[in-house]
Short mmCIF file of C-alpha atoms in Angstrom, two decimals:
data_model
loop_
_atom_site.label_atom_id
_atom_site.label_comp_id
_atom_site.label_asym_id
_atom_site.label_seq_id
_atom_site.Cartn_x
_atom_site.Cartn_y
_atom_site.Cartn_z
CA GLY A 1 -131.80 -56.30 -21.60
CA LEU A 2 -132.88 -55.58 -25.15
CA GLU A 3 -134.17 -52.01 -24.66
CA THR A 4 -130.82 -50.75 -23.29
CA ASN A 5 -128.96 -52.26 -26.26
CA ALA A 6 -131.20 -50.35 -28.65
CA GLU A 7 -130.50 -47.07 -26.85
CA LEU A 8 -126.74 -47.64 -26.96
CA ALA A 9 -126.70 -48.38 -30.70
CA PRO A 10 -123.90 -46.28 -32.19
CA GLN A 11 -124.90 -43.31 -34.28
CA ARG A 12 -124.09 -43.66 -37.92
CA ASP A 13 -120.93 -41.90 -39.00
CA ARG A 14 -121.48 -38.20 -39.64
CA PHE A 15 -119.06 -38.26 -42.59
CA VAL A 16 -118.08 -40.63 -45.34
CA VAL A 17 -114.45 -40.12 -46.42
CA THR A 18 -113.01 -41.44 -49.68
CA VAL A 19 -109.70 -40.93 -51.47
CA ALA A 20 -109.52 -40.23 -55.19
CA ASN A 21 -106.06 -41.73 -55.73
CA ASP A 22 -104.79 -43.88 -52.86
CA THR A 23 -101.31 -44.80 -54.11
CA ILE A 24 -97.95 -43.05 -53.80
CA ALA A 25 -94.52 -44.25 -54.90
CA ALA A 26 -91.72 -44.49 -52.32
CA GLY A 27 -89.66 -41.31 -52.40
CA GLU A 28 -92.46 -39.33 -54.05
CA GLU A 29 -94.49 -36.33 -52.96
CA ARG A 30 -97.93 -35.54 -54.31
CA ALA A 31 -101.29 -33.94 -53.56
CA LEU A 32 -103.79 -36.24 -51.86
CA THR A 33 -107.42 -35.33 -52.55
CA LEU A 34 -109.99 -36.49 -50.00
CA GLN A 35 -113.71 -36.39 -50.64
CA VAL A 36 -115.98 -35.82 -47.66
CA THR A 37 -119.73 -36.50 -47.68
CA ASN A 38 -122.14 -35.23 -45.03
CA ASN A 39 -123.81 -38.47 -43.95
CA GLY A 40 -126.03 -36.77 -41.34
CA ASP A 41 -129.39 -34.99 -41.43
CA GLU A 42 -128.19 -31.46 -40.72
CA PRO A 43 -126.15 -28.93 -42.69
CA LEU A 44 -122.63 -28.46 -41.31
CA THR A 45 -120.34 -25.45 -41.68
CA ASN A 46 -116.65 -24.61 -41.23
CA ILE A 47 -115.59 -28.23 -41.52
CA GLU A 48 -111.89 -28.22 -40.67
CA ALA A 49 -109.99 -31.40 -41.44
CA LYS A 50 -106.63 -32.39 -40.00
CA ALA A 51 -104.71 -35.41 -41.21
CA PHE A 52 -102.40 -37.55 -39.07
CA MET A 53 -99.85 -39.99 -40.44
CA GLN A 54 -96.74 -41.80 -39.28
CA ASP A 55 -93.45 -42.69 -40.91
CA PRO A 56 -92.79 -43.27 -43.73
CA LEU A 57 -95.72 -41.00 -44.69
CA THR A 58 -95.38 -37.30 -43.89
CA SER A 59 -97.14 -34.07 -44.83
CA ASP A 60 -95.99 -30.47 -44.69
CA ASN A 61 -99.58 -29.33 -45.38
CA ASP A 62 -102.00 -31.57 -43.48
CA GLU A 63 -105.10 -29.40 -43.06
CA GLY A 64 -108.08 -28.56 -45.21
CA ILE A 65 -111.39 -26.74 -44.85
CA ILE A 66 -114.82 -27.13 -46.41
CA PRO A 67 -117.09 -24.09 -45.88
CA THR A 68 -120.46 -25.88 -45.88
CA LEU A 69 -121.91 -29.33 -46.47
CA ALA A 70 -125.64 -29.91 -46.77
CA PRO A 71 -126.97 -33.39 -45.87
CA GLY A 72 -125.87 -35.85 -48.54
CA GLU A 73 -123.56 -33.29 -50.15
CA SER A 74 -119.89 -34.00 -50.94
CA ASP A 75 -116.89 -31.72 -51.28
CA SER A 76 -113.17 -32.32 -51.37
CA PHE A 77 -109.96 -30.86 -50.01
CA THR A 78 -106.31 -31.55 -50.75
CA ILE A 79 -103.33 -32.15 -48.49
CA ALA A 80 -99.67 -32.77 -49.29
CA LEU A 81 -98.43 -36.34 -48.97
CA SER A 82 -94.84 -37.59 -49.05
CA ALA A 83 -93.55 -41.15 -48.79
CA GLY A 84 -89.99 -41.72 -47.59
CA GLY A 85 -87.54 -43.24 -50.05
CA GLU A 86 -87.04 -46.26 -47.77
CA ALA A 87 -90.81 -46.89 -47.44
CA LEU A 88 -91.77 -50.54 -47.77
CA PRO A 89 -94.37 -51.17 -50.46
CA LYS A 90 -97.53 -51.79 -48.42
CA ARG A 91 -100.58 -49.99 -47.04
CA TYR A 92 -100.22 -47.28 -44.40
CA PRO A 93 -103.02 -45.47 -42.52
CA VAL A 94 -103.82 -41.78 -42.88
CA SER A 95 -106.21 -40.69 -40.11
CA LEU A 96 -108.49 -37.65 -40.25
CA ASP A 97 -110.35 -35.69 -37.60
CA PHE A 98 -112.96 -33.07 -38.41
CA GLN A 99 -114.02 -30.11 -36.33
CA TYR A 100 -117.26 -28.54 -37.53
CA GLU A 101 -120.16 -26.30 -36.57
CA MET A 102 -123.69 -27.58 -36.10
CA PRO A 103 -126.70 -25.46 -37.19
CA ASP A 104 -127.16 -24.30 -33.55
CA GLY A 105 -123.60 -22.89 -33.51
CA ASP A 106 -122.09 -25.67 -31.39
CA THR A 107 -118.63 -26.80 -32.46
CA GLU A 108 -118.13 -30.56 -32.47
CA VAL A 109 -115.23 -32.90 -33.19
CA SER A 110 -115.82 -36.02 -35.23
CA GLN A 111 -114.60 -39.49 -34.57
CA THR A 112 -111.35 -40.38 -36.34
CA TYR A 113 -111.60 -41.66 -39.90
CA THR A 114 -108.80 -43.72 -41.40
CA VAL A 115 -108.07 -44.24 -45.08
CA PRO A 116 -105.45 -46.68 -46.38
CA ILE A 117 -102.70 -45.31 -48.63
CA GLU A 118 -100.78 -47.83 -50.73
CA VAL A 119 -97.05 -47.15 -51.07
CA THR A 120 -95.72 -48.63 -54.31
CA PRO A 121 -92.05 -49.32 -55.15
CA SER A 122 -90.16 -46.23 -56.31
CA GLU A 123 -90.39 -45.49 -60.03
CA GLY A 124 -86.62 -45.93 -60.41
CA GLY A 125 -87.06 -49.66 -61.07
CA GLY A 126 -86.71 -50.92 -57.53
CA LEU A 127 -83.48 -50.02 -55.74
CA PRO A 128 -83.13 -46.51 -54.28
CA LEU A 129 -80.49 -44.40 -56.06
CA GLY A 130 -78.14 -44.47 -53.06
CA VAL A 131 -77.94 -48.27 -53.21
CA VAL A 132 -77.42 -48.28 -56.99
CA GLY A 133 -74.63 -45.68 -56.68
CA ALA A 134 -72.86 -47.70 -53.98
CA LEU A 135 -73.07 -50.88 -56.09
CA VAL A 136 -71.56 -49.12 -59.12
CA VAL A 137 -68.63 -47.87 -56.98
CA ILE A 138 -68.07 -51.34 -55.46
CA LEU A 139 -68.14 -52.98 -58.89
CA ALA A 140 -65.74 -50.39 -60.33
CA ILE A 141 -63.24 -50.91 -57.48
CA GLY A 142 -63.64 -54.69 -57.69
CA GLY A 143 -63.14 -54.57 -61.46
CA ALA A 144 -59.99 -52.45 -61.11
CA ILE A 145 -58.52 -54.85 -58.52
CA ALA A 146 -59.34 -57.88 -60.68
CA TRP A 147 -57.92 -56.17 -63.79
CA ARG A 148 -54.65 -55.40 -61.96
CA ARG A 149 -54.34 -59.05 -60.89
CA TRP A 150 -54.54 -60.18 -64.52
CA MET A 151 -51.77 -57.83 -65.54
#
């Protein structure tokens, strides 16, 4: 029993992925910088990263490349990140896959890494502009009707 468990022990993650700034306001778009560390024993080259996200997070530029990473070395790349205006303030996952070359020339694909991105309420003080505009119109009409009744 015990020997087989030891052989099946999972390899440690080849990469460590961290995010410099993991918040975005609803309705905003910004650059998301991800730092990648080579957690293995071998130098890796042509490390291509692709990010995957779901609503309300989107990206119109979701790929990055790092030319080389020696063992223990870190480098970063930047993708575009947008949060929909109706996004609820909470954490959403951004997943990353890496394709890279080993020293022997083999191309490998990493496991999927997920980083949490915190969506914060929009800077406009809470309500999206569309809602505020509609309320102003409703109040103006209501005020005009009430004013006419008094006359």
